[in-house]
Amino acid sequence: MLERIQRLGAFGLSFCERLGVSAVLLARVIVRRPRFVKALPLLVEQLYMVGVLSLVIIVISGLFIGMVLALQGYNILDKFGATVQLGQLVALSVVRELGPVITALLFAGRAGSALTAELGLMQATEQISSMEMMAVDPLWRIVSPRFWAGLISMPLLTVIFMITAVYGGYLVGVGWLGLDPGQFWANMQSSVDLHKDIMNGVIKSGVFGFVVTWISVYQGYYAVPTSAGIARATTKTVVYSSLAILGLDFILTSFMLGGW
Amino acid sequence: MNDDIIKINGLKFFRADKVIFDGVDLNIKRGKITAIMGPSGSGKTTLLKLIGAQLYPEQGGVLFNGINIHKLSRKELYKTRRSMGLMFQSGALFTNLSVFENVAFPLREHTELPEDMIRDLVLMQLEAVGLRGARDLMPSELSGGMARRVALARTLIKDPKLMMYDEPFTGQDPITMGVLMRLIKNANDVLKLTSIIVSHDVAETASIADYIYIIANGKIVGHGEPDAVMQDNSPWVDQFVHGLPDGAMPFHYPAKNYYEDLLNA
Ligand SMILES: Nc1ncnc2c1ncn2[C@@H]1O[C@H](COP(=O)(O)OP(=O)(O)OP(=O)(O)O)[C@@H](O)[C@H]1O
Ligand SMILES: [Mg+2]
């Protein structure tokens, strides 16, 4: 019994320590004198790696999710004779929930894990140490562009996801099931609010982007520098990110519905 | 100014519960080549990392130009590191950059030189290590010895005051080795650097070093000018420089009795 309490205490301490270390890492990445001329090309490169390369998976998933949503929604709405509301159903679920959450989950799997593995391998092969010995701060040169790229890419990817998902819904609803396109769009337009729905979705995705890149960068930078260590760190990135996304989504949603 | 660029006093360093250094005192003279030798696993790489403040000692300190390097703030440390170069045992090249870009990296980060000047400087460094023709290869396309030569070029290009080489000769053929020895010696004398070489090649290193330290079991077991060290007949030094299997220095990592170990299968 005593041993269990001890272990719980030890776990608590190490958890707090890790939280502290990751906060310090975050502070060092964010709080620094900006050097735009040198930083910009690095950021652009990472925006490509993190953002542009995630585009394909985001677009394809968005399309399919919109299509499935329309199909399922149509069947249910049909029972109430309300199929004209399909546009609204697709748009609201995508913009409020599915867009930010699924984009973030996909992003964690596609870009977050890649970030962790890359940083972990750089640590294992002493690339980060050698950079330190060259008096180049790896937090500035390596971590910071990746962090900002993740933070910037996520909301953009989310918006792209939303657009393709709505388009997927349109394809199925109008193109296949034969709804009237005018009604589809009109109903959607009258029910989706720019501030309440779209902005809230984008805010969510910004928060998710922040958390996912923070987790990925921390796990990679402090990975145990062995193959097994990197494998474990990559797994942790995906698991922790997913849990954080879903948990935060609940919290944010409850705030937003509370009239925030 | 004092003519020791580095002074190490009573350095103690542990790893988990293993004692790596147990009170090491060592001075590196400015402008000279100092060799550090010792059996594999005796902590030579660790010593270089302590000097570069990548590791922090449990006790004792490293004075670099009279300043305790482990007491510096992060910012001051990075400033101080600009005058140091460490060539890693593994080379530690940036795998996403070509050979050319690897060597150009320190210049791009620390200077505002125009592109054509960077190009000239990089090609000169690569020529010196015999790899000008390999400039467009990626690190994954290099052999171990070549990678280490690129690392050497990359470390030398930023003109450090103190150069630390971690086993620069390992994996080099005799011809390359001769070239590298001359390169290190020239860099030291012409550019007025101070060099620390970690190496297992006793005869070769002794031929260019001005002073030699031998570490074993967490202590300095012998030091002196090369001739004196080669003649030294203290059991540790004698065994090491002549490569004798039996003697004061154990060849084996600490272990229990060999026969018992085998029988207990
Ligand atoms: N990251 C680490 N964690 C724990 N122990 C380590 C670590 N790195 C090195 N050691 C231990 O520290 C000791 C010294 O290692 P070091 O790399 O400094 O040896 P070395 O003298 O450079 O050996 P070699 O000539 O083989 O390169 C070794 O016994 C090793 O087991
Ligand atoms: Mg070593």
Coordinates of C-alpha atoms and ligand atoms in Angstrom, one line a residue:
Chain A
M1 CA 0.0 0.0 0.0
L2 CA 2.7 2.4 1.1
E3 CA 4.7 1.5 -2.0
R4 CA 1.7 2.3 -4.2
I5 CA 1.4 5.7 -2.6
Q6 CA 5.1 6.2 -3.1
R7 CA 4.8 5.3 -6.7
L8 CA 1.9 7.6 -7.2
G9 CA 3.9 10.4 -5.6
A10 CA 6.9 9.6 -7.8
F11 CA 4.7 9.6 -10.9
G12 CA 3.2 12.9 -9.8
L13 CA 6.6 14.5 -9.3
S14 CA 7.9 13.3 -12.6
F15 CA 4.8 14.4 -14.4
C16 CA 5.2 17.9 -12.9
E17 CA 8.8 17.9 -13.9
R18 CA 8.0 17.0 -17.4
L19 CA 5.4 19.6 -17.6
G20 CA 7.9 22.2 -16.3
V21 CA 10.5 21.1 -18.8
S22 CA 8.1 21.3 -21.7
A23 CA 6.9 24.8 -20.5
V24 CA 10.5 26.0 -20.4
L25 CA 11.0 24.6 -23.9
L26 CA 7.9 26.4 -25.1
A27 CA 8.9 29.6 -23.4
R28 CA 12.4 29.4 -25.0
V29 CA 10.9 28.8 -28.4
I30 CA 8.4 31.6 -28.2
V31 CA 10.1 34.3 -26.3
R32 CA 13.1 35.4 -28.3
R33 CA 14.3 38.3 -30.3
P34 CA 12.8 37.8 -33.7
R35 CA 15.3 37.6 -36.6
F36 CA 12.9 37.7 -39.6
V37 CA 15.4 37.8 -42.4
K38 CA 17.1 34.5 -41.4
A39 CA 14.0 33.0 -39.9
L40 CA 11.7 33.4 -42.9
P41 CA 13.2 30.9 -45.3
L42 CA 13.4 28.4 -42.5
L43 CA 9.7 29.0 -41.7
V44 CA 8.7 28.7 -45.3
E45 CA 10.6 25.4 -45.6
Q46 CA 8.7 24.0 -42.6
L47 CA 5.4 25.3 -43.7
Y48 CA 5.9 23.2 -46.8
M49 CA 7.0 20.1 -44.8
V50 CA 4.3 20.4 -42.1
G51 CA 1.5 22.1 -44.0
V52 CA 1.6 21.5 -47.7
L53 CA 2.6 17.9 -47.4
S54 CA -0.4 17.3 -45.1
L55 CA -2.7 18.8 -47.7
V56 CA -3.5 15.6 -49.7
I57 CA -4.6 13.6 -46.7
I58 CA -6.7 16.5 -45.4
V59 CA -8.4 17.1 -48.7
I60 CA -9.2 13.4 -49.3
S61 CA -10.5 12.9 -45.8
G62 CA -12.5 16.0 -46.0
L63 CA -14.1 14.9 -49.2
F64 CA -15.0 11.5 -47.9
I65 CA -16.3 12.7 -44.6
G66 CA -18.6 15.2 -46.2
M67 CA -19.9 12.5 -48.6
V68 CA -20.6 10.0 -45.8
L69 CA -22.2 12.7 -43.7
A70 CA -24.5 13.7 -46.5
L71 CA -25.4 10.1 -47.1
Q72 CA -26.2 9.3 -43.5
G73 CA -27.9 12.7 -42.9
Y74 CA -30.1 12.2 -45.9
N75 CA -31.4 8.9 -44.7
I76 CA -32.3 10.3 -41.3
L77 CA -33.7 13.6 -42.6
D78 CA -35.8 11.7 -45.1
K79 CA -37.7 10.1 -42.2
F80 CA -38.9 13.5 -41.2
G81 CA -39.3 14.8 -44.7
A82 CA -36.7 17.4 -44.0
T83 CA -34.1 16.6 -46.6
V84 CA -34.0 20.2 -47.7
Q85 CA -32.0 20.8 -44.5
L86 CA -29.2 18.6 -45.6
G87 CA -26.9 21.5 -46.5
Q88 CA -27.3 22.9 -43.0
L89 CA -26.6 19.6 -41.3
V90 CA -23.4 19.0 -43.2
A91 CA -22.1 22.5 -42.8
L92 CA -22.8 22.8 -39.1
S93 CA -21.4 19.5 -38.1
V94 CA -18.3 20.0 -40.3
V95 CA -17.7 23.6 -39.3
R96 CA -18.4 23.3 -35.6
E97 CA -16.9 19.9 -34.7
L98 CA -15.6 17.5 -37.4
G99 CA -13.5 20.1 -39.2
P100 CA -11.3 21.2 -36.3
V101 CA -11.2 17.8 -34.6
I102 CA -10.5 15.5 -37.5
T103 CA -8.0 17.9 -39.1
A104 CA -6.2 18.0 -35.8
L105 CA -6.2 14.2 -35.4
L106 CA -5.0 13.7 -38.9
F107 CA -2.4 16.4 -38.4
A108 CA -1.1 14.7 -35.3
G109 CA -0.7 11.5 -37.2
R110 CA 0.8 12.9 -40.3
A111 CA 2.8 15.9 -39.3
G112 CA 3.2 15.6 -35.5
S113 CA 4.7 12.1 -35.6
A114 CA 7.0 13.2 -38.4
L115 CA 8.2 16.2 -36.3
T116 CA 8.8 14.0 -33.3
A117 CA 10.7 11.3 -35.3
E118 CA 12.8 13.9 -37.1
L119 CA 13.8 15.8 -33.9
G120 CA 14.4 12.5 -32.1
L121 CA 16.7 11.3 -34.8
M122 CA 18.6 14.5 -34.8
Q123 CA 19.1 14.2 -31.1
A124 CA 20.2 10.5 -31.5
T125 CA 22.7 11.3 -34.2
E126 CA 24.2 14.2 -32.2
Q127 CA 23.1 16.7 -34.9
I128 CA 21.6 18.8 -32.2
S129 CA 24.7 18.6 -30.0
S130 CA 26.9 19.5 -32.8
M131 CA 24.7 22.5 -33.6
E132 CA 25.0 23.6 -30.0
M133 CA 28.8 23.3 -30.2
M134 CA 28.7 25.5 -33.3
A135 CA 27.1 28.1 -31.1
V136 CA 23.8 27.9 -33.1
D137 CA 20.8 27.5 -30.8
P138 CA 18.9 24.5 -31.9
L139 CA 15.8 25.8 -30.3
W140 CA 16.0 28.8 -32.7
R141 CA 17.3 27.0 -35.7
I142 CA 15.3 23.7 -35.6
V143 CA 12.5 23.8 -33.1
S144 CA 11.1 27.3 -33.5
P145 CA 10.4 27.2 -37.3
R146 CA 8.7 23.8 -36.8
F147 CA 6.6 25.1 -34.0
W148 CA 5.4 28.2 -35.8
A149 CA 4.8 26.2 -39.0
G150 CA 2.5 23.8 -37.1
L151 CA 0.7 26.7 -35.4
I152 CA 0.1 28.5 -38.7
S153 CA -0.8 25.4 -40.8
M154 CA -3.5 24.0 -38.6
P155 CA -6.2 26.7 -39.0
L156 CA -5.5 26.9 -42.7
L157 CA -5.7 23.1 -43.1
T158 CA -8.9 23.2 -41.0
V159 CA -10.5 25.7 -43.3
I160 CA -9.5 23.7 -46.3
F161 CA -11.0 20.6 -44.7
M162 CA -14.2 22.4 -44.1
I163 CA -14.5 23.5 -47.6
T164 CA -13.8 20.1 -49.2
A165 CA -16.2 18.4 -46.7
V166 CA -19.0 20.8 -47.6
Y167 CA -18.2 20.2 -51.2
G168 CA -18.3 16.4 -50.6
G169 CA -21.7 16.8 -49.0
Y170 CA -22.8 18.8 -52.0
L171 CA -21.6 16.1 -54.4
V172 CA -23.6 13.4 -52.7
G173 CA -26.7 15.5 -51.8
V174 CA -27.1 17.3 -55.0
G175 CA -25.2 15.3 -57.6
W176 CA -26.3 11.9 -56.4
L177 CA -29.4 12.1 -54.3
G178 CA -30.9 14.8 -56.5
L179 CA -31.6 17.6 -54.0
D180 CA -32.1 21.1 -55.4
P181 CA -28.8 22.9 -55.4
G182 CA -30.4 26.3 -54.7
Q183 CA -32.1 25.0 -51.5
F184 CA -29.0 23.2 -50.4
W185 CA -26.9 26.3 -50.5
A186 CA -29.6 28.7 -49.3
N187 CA -30.4 26.6 -46.2
M188 CA -26.7 26.3 -45.4
Q189 CA -26.1 30.1 -45.8
S190 CA -29.0 31.1 -43.6
S191 CA -28.0 28.8 -40.8
V192 CA -24.2 29.1 -40.6
D193 CA -23.0 32.1 -38.7
L194 CA -19.7 33.5 -39.6
H195 CA -18.7 34.5 -36.1
K196 CA -20.4 31.9 -34.0
D197 CA -19.7 28.9 -36.1
I198 CA -16.8 29.5 -38.5
M199 CA -14.7 31.7 -36.2
N200 CA -15.2 29.3 -33.3
G201 CA -14.1 26.4 -35.4
V202 CA -11.0 28.3 -36.4
I203 CA -10.3 29.2 -32.8
K204 CA -10.5 25.6 -31.8
S205 CA -8.1 24.6 -34.6
G206 CA -5.7 27.2 -33.5
V207 CA -5.7 25.8 -29.9
F208 CA -5.3 22.3 -31.3
G209 CA -2.4 23.4 -33.5
F210 CA -0.7 24.9 -30.6
V211 CA -1.1 21.8 -28.4
V212 CA -0.2 19.3 -31.0
T213 CA 3.0 21.0 -32.2
W214 CA 4.0 21.6 -28.6
I215 CA 3.6 17.9 -27.8
S216 CA 5.3 16.8 -30.9
V217 CA 8.3 19.1 -30.5
Y218 CA 8.7 18.3 -26.8
Q219 CA 8.5 14.5 -27.4
G220 CA 11.1 14.7 -30.2
Y221 CA 13.5 17.1 -28.5
Y222 CA 13.6 15.0 -25.3
A223 CA 13.2 11.6 -26.8
V224 CA 15.5 8.9 -25.5
P225 CA 18.2 8.9 -28.2
T226 CA 17.8 5.3 -29.4
S227 CA 15.6 3.6 -32.0
A228 CA 13.3 2.3 -29.4
G229 CA 13.2 5.6 -27.6
I230 CA 12.2 7.4 -30.8
A231 CA 9.6 4.8 -31.6
R232 CA 8.1 5.3 -28.2
A233 CA 8.2 9.1 -28.5
T234 CA 6.4 9.0 -31.8
T235 CA 3.7 6.8 -30.4
K236 CA 3.3 9.1 -27.4
T237 CA 3.0 12.1 -29.7
V238 CA 0.0 10.6 -31.4
V239 CA -1.6 9.3 -28.3
Y240 CA -1.2 12.4 -26.1
S241 CA -2.1 14.7 -29.0
S242 CA -5.3 12.7 -29.7
L243 CA -6.4 12.7 -26.1
A244 CA -5.6 16.4 -25.7
I245 CA -7.5 17.2 -28.8
L246 CA -10.6 15.4 -27.8
G247 CA -10.5 16.6 -24.2
L248 CA -9.9 20.2 -25.2
D249 CA -12.6 20.0 -27.8
F250 CA -15.1 19.2 -25.1
I251 CA -13.9 22.0 -22.9
L252 CA -13.9 24.6 -25.7
T253 CA -17.2 23.5 -27.0
S254 CA -18.8 23.9 -23.6
F255 CA -17.3 27.4 -23.3
M256 CA -18.5 28.4 -26.7
L257 CA -22.1 27.0 -26.3
G258 CA -22.2 28.9 -23.0
G259 CA -22.3 32.1 -25.0
W260 CA -18.7 32.9 -24.8
Chain B
M1 CA 47.3 36.6 -20.4
N2 CA 47.7 33.3 -18.8
D3 CA 49.1 30.7 -21.2
D4 CA 46.7 27.9 -20.2
I5 CA 43.6 28.2 -22.4
I6 CA 41.9 25.5 -20.3
K7 CA 42.4 24.7 -16.6
I8 CA 40.5 21.8 -15.1
N9 CA 40.6 21.3 -11.4
G10 CA 39.3 18.4 -9.4
L11 CA 36.8 17.4 -12.0
K12 CA 34.3 14.8 -10.9
F13 CA 31.6 13.4 -13.1
F14 CA 29.2 10.5 -12.7
R15 CA 26.9 8.8 -15.0
A16 CA 24.1 7.0 -13.2
D17 CA 26.2 5.4 -10.5
K18 CA 29.2 4.9 -12.6
V19 CA 32.2 7.2 -11.8
I20 CA 33.6 8.5 -15.0
F21 CA 36.0 11.1 -13.6
D22 CA 37.2 11.0 -10.1
G23 CA 39.2 14.2 -9.6
V24 CA 40.9 15.1 -12.9
D25 CA 43.4 18.0 -13.1
L26 CA 44.5 19.0 -16.5
N27 CA 45.8 22.1 -18.3
I28 CA 45.8 22.8 -22.0
K29 CA 48.5 25.2 -23.1
R30 CA 47.6 27.9 -25.5
G31 CA 48.9 27.4 -29.0
K32 CA 49.9 23.8 -28.5
I33 CA 48.5 20.4 -29.6
T34 CA 47.5 18.4 -26.6
A35 CA 46.6 14.7 -27.0
I36 CA 44.3 12.9 -24.7
M37 CA 44.5 9.1 -24.8
G38 CA 43.1 6.3 -22.9
P39 CA 41.3 3.0 -23.3
S40 CA 37.9 2.9 -25.0
G41 CA 35.2 3.9 -22.5
S42 CA 37.6 5.8 -20.3
G43 CA 35.7 9.1 -20.8
K44 CA 37.6 11.0 -23.5
T45 CA 34.5 12.0 -25.4
T46 CA 32.9 12.9 -22.1
L47 CA 35.8 15.1 -21.2
L48 CA 35.4 17.0 -24.5
K49 CA 31.7 17.5 -23.9
L50 CA 32.4 18.7 -20.4
I51 CA 34.8 21.3 -21.8
G52 CA 32.1 22.4 -24.3
A53 CA 29.6 22.6 -21.4
Q54 CA 27.2 20.1 -23.0
L55 CA 27.6 18.1 -19.8
Y56 CA 27.8 19.6 -16.3
P57 CA 30.3 18.2 -13.7
E58 CA 29.3 17.1 -10.2
Q59 CA 32.3 18.8 -8.8
G60 CA 35.2 20.9 -9.9
G61 CA 35.2 23.2 -12.9
V62 CA 36.6 23.9 -16.3
L63 CA 38.1 27.3 -16.7
F64 CA 38.2 28.5 -20.3
N65 CA 40.3 31.6 -20.6
G66 CA 39.9 31.9 -16.8
I67 CA 36.1 31.8 -16.9
N68 CA 34.2 28.9 -15.4
I69 CA 32.3 27.7 -18.4
H70 CA 29.7 25.9 -16.4
K71 CA 28.6 29.0 -14.6
L72 CA 27.8 31.0 -17.7
S73 CA 24.3 32.0 -18.7
R74 CA 22.9 30.3 -21.7
K75 CA 23.5 33.4 -23.8
E76 CA 27.1 33.9 -22.7
L77 CA 27.7 30.2 -23.2
Y78 CA 26.7 30.4 -26.8
K79 CA 29.0 33.4 -27.2
T80 CA 31.9 31.5 -25.7
R81 CA 31.2 28.5 -27.9
R82 CA 31.8 30.6 -30.9
S83 CA 35.5 30.3 -30.2
M84 CA 35.4 26.6 -29.7
G85 CA 35.1 23.8 -32.3
L86 CA 34.3 20.2 -31.5
M87 CA 34.6 17.6 -34.2
F88 CA 32.3 14.8 -33.1
Q89 CA 33.4 11.2 -33.1
S90 CA 30.4 10.3 -35.2
G91 CA 30.8 13.3 -37.5
A92 CA 27.2 14.4 -36.7
L93 CA 26.6 15.9 -40.1
F94 CA 23.2 17.4 -40.8
T95 CA 21.5 14.6 -42.8
N96 CA 19.2 16.9 -44.6
L97 CA 22.0 19.1 -46.0
S98 CA 24.5 18.3 -48.7
V99 CA 28.2 18.1 -48.0
F100 CA 28.6 21.7 -49.3
E101 CA 25.8 23.0 -47.2
N102 CA 27.0 21.2 -44.1
V103 CA 30.4 22.9 -44.4
A104 CA 28.8 26.3 -45.2
F105 CA 26.4 26.0 -42.3
P106 CA 28.6 27.8 -39.6
L107 CA 29.3 30.6 -42.1
R108 CA 25.7 31.1 -43.0
E109 CA 24.7 31.2 -39.4
H110 CA 27.4 33.4 -38.0
T111 CA 28.4 35.7 -40.8
E112 CA 26.9 37.9 -43.5
L113 CA 29.4 36.9 -46.1
P114 CA 28.3 37.1 -49.8
E115 CA 27.4 33.9 -51.5
D116 CA 30.5 33.7 -53.7
M117 CA 32.8 34.2 -50.8
I118 CA 31.1 31.4 -48.8
R119 CA 31.5 29.2 -51.9
D120 CA 35.2 29.9 -52.1
L121 CA 35.8 29.3 -48.4
V122 CA 33.8 26.1 -48.4
L123 CA 35.6 24.7 -51.5
M124 CA 39.0 25.6 -49.9
Q125 CA 38.1 23.7 -46.8
L126 CA 36.8 20.7 -48.8
E127 CA 39.9 20.7 -51.0
A128 CA 42.0 20.5 -47.8
V129 CA 40.3 17.3 -46.7
G130 CA 40.3 16.0 -50.3
L131 CA 36.5 16.1 -50.8
R132 CA 36.0 19.0 -53.1
G133 CA 34.5 16.5 -55.6
A134 CA 32.0 15.2 -53.1
R135 CA 30.4 18.5 -52.4
D136 CA 27.0 17.6 -53.9
L137 CA 26.7 14.3 -52.1
M138 CA 24.4 13.8 -49.1
P139 CA 25.8 12.6 -45.8
S140 CA 24.0 9.2 -46.3
E141 CA 26.1 8.7 -49.4
L142 CA 29.5 9.1 -47.6
S143 CA 31.7 6.5 -46.0
G144 CA 32.4 6.8 -42.3
G145 CA 35.9 8.2 -43.0
M146 CA 34.6 10.6 -45.5
A147 CA 31.9 11.8 -43.2
R148 CA 34.5 12.5 -40.5
R149 CA 36.5 14.5 -42.9
V150 CA 33.5 16.6 -43.9
A151 CA 32.9 17.1 -40.1
L152 CA 36.5 18.2 -39.8
A153 CA 36.1 20.8 -42.6
R154 CA 32.9 22.0 -41.1
T155 CA 34.5 22.5 -37.7
L156 CA 37.6 24.2 -39.0
I157 CA 35.8 26.7 -41.2
K158 CA 34.5 28.8 -38.4
D159 CA 38.0 29.6 -37.2
P160 CA 37.8 28.6 -33.6
K161 CA 40.4 29.4 -31.0
L162 CA 40.2 26.0 -29.5
M163 CA 39.8 23.0 -31.7
M164 CA 38.8 19.6 -30.2
Y165 CA 39.1 16.6 -32.4
D166 CA 37.4 13.4 -31.2
E167 CA 39.2 10.6 -33.0
P168 CA 39.8 12.3 -36.3
F169 CA 42.0 9.5 -37.6
T170 CA 39.6 6.6 -37.0
G171 CA 38.6 4.9 -40.2
Q172 CA 41.1 6.7 -42.4
D173 CA 43.6 4.9 -44.7
P174 CA 47.3 5.6 -44.1
I175 CA 47.5 8.2 -46.9
T176 CA 44.5 10.2 -45.7
M177 CA 45.7 9.9 -42.2
G178 CA 49.0 11.5 -43.1
V179 CA 47.1 14.3 -44.8
L180 CA 44.9 14.9 -41.9
M181 CA 47.8 14.9 -39.4
R182 CA 49.5 17.6 -41.5
L183 CA 46.2 19.5 -41.8
I184 CA 45.7 19.5 -38.0
K185 CA 49.3 20.5 -37.4
N186 CA 49.1 23.3 -40.0
A187 CA 45.8 24.6 -38.7
N188 CA 47.3 24.7 -35.3
D189 CA 50.5 26.5 -36.2
V190 CA 49.3 28.8 -39.0
L191 CA 46.0 29.8 -37.6
K192 CA 47.4 29.9 -34.1
L193 CA 44.8 27.7 -32.6
T194 CA 45.0 25.4 -29.7
S195 CA 44.2 21.8 -30.4
I196 CA 43.0 18.9 -28.3
I197 CA 43.2 15.6 -30.1
V198 CA 41.5 12.5 -28.7
S199 CA 43.0 9.5 -30.5
H200 CA 44.0 5.9 -30.1
D201 CA 46.8 6.1 -32.7
V202 CA 49.6 6.4 -30.3
A203 CA 52.6 6.7 -32.6
E204 CA 50.9 9.1 -35.1
T205 CA 49.4 11.3 -32.4
A206 CA 52.6 11.4 -30.5
S207 CA 54.4 12.7 -33.6
I208 CA 52.3 15.8 -33.8
A209 CA 51.3 16.4 -30.2
D210 CA 53.2 18.7 -27.9
Y211 CA 51.8 17.2 -24.8
I212 CA 50.0 14.0 -23.9
Y213 CA 47.6 13.1 -21.2
I214 CA 46.6 9.5 -20.6
I215 CA 43.4 8.8 -18.7
A216 CA 42.2 5.6 -17.3
N217 CA 39.8 4.6 -14.5
G218 CA 38.6 8.2 -14.0
K219 CA 42.1 9.6 -13.4
I220 CA 45.1 11.0 -15.2
V221 CA 47.5 8.1 -15.1
G222 CA 50.3 9.8 -17.0
H223 CA 51.2 13.0 -18.7
G224 CA 54.2 14.7 -20.3
E225 CA 55.8 15.5 -23.6
P226 CA 55.6 12.7 -26.1
D227 CA 59.1 11.4 -25.7
A228 CA 58.8 11.3 -22.0
V229 CA 55.5 9.5 -22.2
M230 CA 56.8 6.9 -24.6
Q231 CA 59.7 6.2 -22.2
D232 CA 57.5 6.3 -19.1
N233 CA 57.7 3.0 -17.4
S234 CA 54.8 3.4 -14.9
P235 CA 52.7 0.4 -15.4
W236 CA 49.6 2.2 -16.8
V237 CA 51.4 4.3 -19.4
D238 CA 53.8 1.5 -20.4
Q239 CA 51.0 -0.8 -21.1
F240 CA 48.9 1.7 -23.0
V241 CA 51.5 3.1 -25.3
H242 CA 52.9 -0.4 -26.1
G243 CA 49.5 -2.0 -26.4
L244 CA 50.1 -4.9 -24.0
P245 CA 47.0 -7.0 -23.2
D246 CA 47.9 -7.6 -19.6
G247 CA 48.8 -5.0 -17.1
A248 CA 47.4 -2.4 -14.8
M249 CA 44.8 -1.2 -17.2
P250 CA 42.0 -3.7 -17.6
F251 CA 41.0 -4.5 -21.1
H252 CA 37.5 -5.6 -19.9
Y253 CA 34.6 -3.6 -18.8
P254 CA 34.1 -4.5 -15.1
A255 CA 32.5 -8.0 -14.9
K256 CA 32.4 -11.0 -12.7
N257 CA 34.8 -13.9 -13.1
Y258 CA 34.8 -15.2 -16.7
Y259 CA 34.6 -18.9 -15.8
E260 CA 31.9 -18.4 -13.3
D261 CA 29.9 -16.4 -15.8
L262 CA 30.2 -19.2 -18.4
L263 CA 29.4 -22.0 -16.0
N264 CA 26.3 -20.1 -14.7
A265 CA 24.6 -20.3 -18.1
Ligands
LIG1 N1 24.7 8.7 -22.5 C1 25.3 7.9 -21.6 N2 24.6 7.4 -20.6 C2 25.3 6.6 -19.7 N3 26.6 6.3 -19.7 C3 27.3 6.8 -20.8 C4 26.7 7.6 -21.8 N4 27.6 8.0 -22.6 C5 28.8 7.4 -22.2 N5 28.6 6.6 -21.1 C6 29.6 5.9 -20.3 O1 30.6 6.8 -20.1 C7 31.9 6.2 -20.2 C8 32.8 7.1 -21.0 O2 32.2 7.2 -22.3 P1 33.0 8.0 -23.5 O3 32.2 8.0 -24.6 O4 33.5 9.3 -22.9 O5 34.3 7.1 -23.7 P2 35.5 7.3 -24.7 O6 36.7 7.4 -23.9 O7 35.2 8.4 -25.6 O8 35.5 5.9 -25.5 P3 35.9 5.6 -27.0 O9 37.4 5.7 -27.1 O10 35.4 4.2 -27.2 O11 35.2 6.6 -27.8 C9 31.6 4.8 -20.8 O12 31.9 3.9 -19.9 C10 30.1 4.8 -21.1 O13 29.6 3.5 -20.7
MG2 MG 34.8 8.6 -27.6

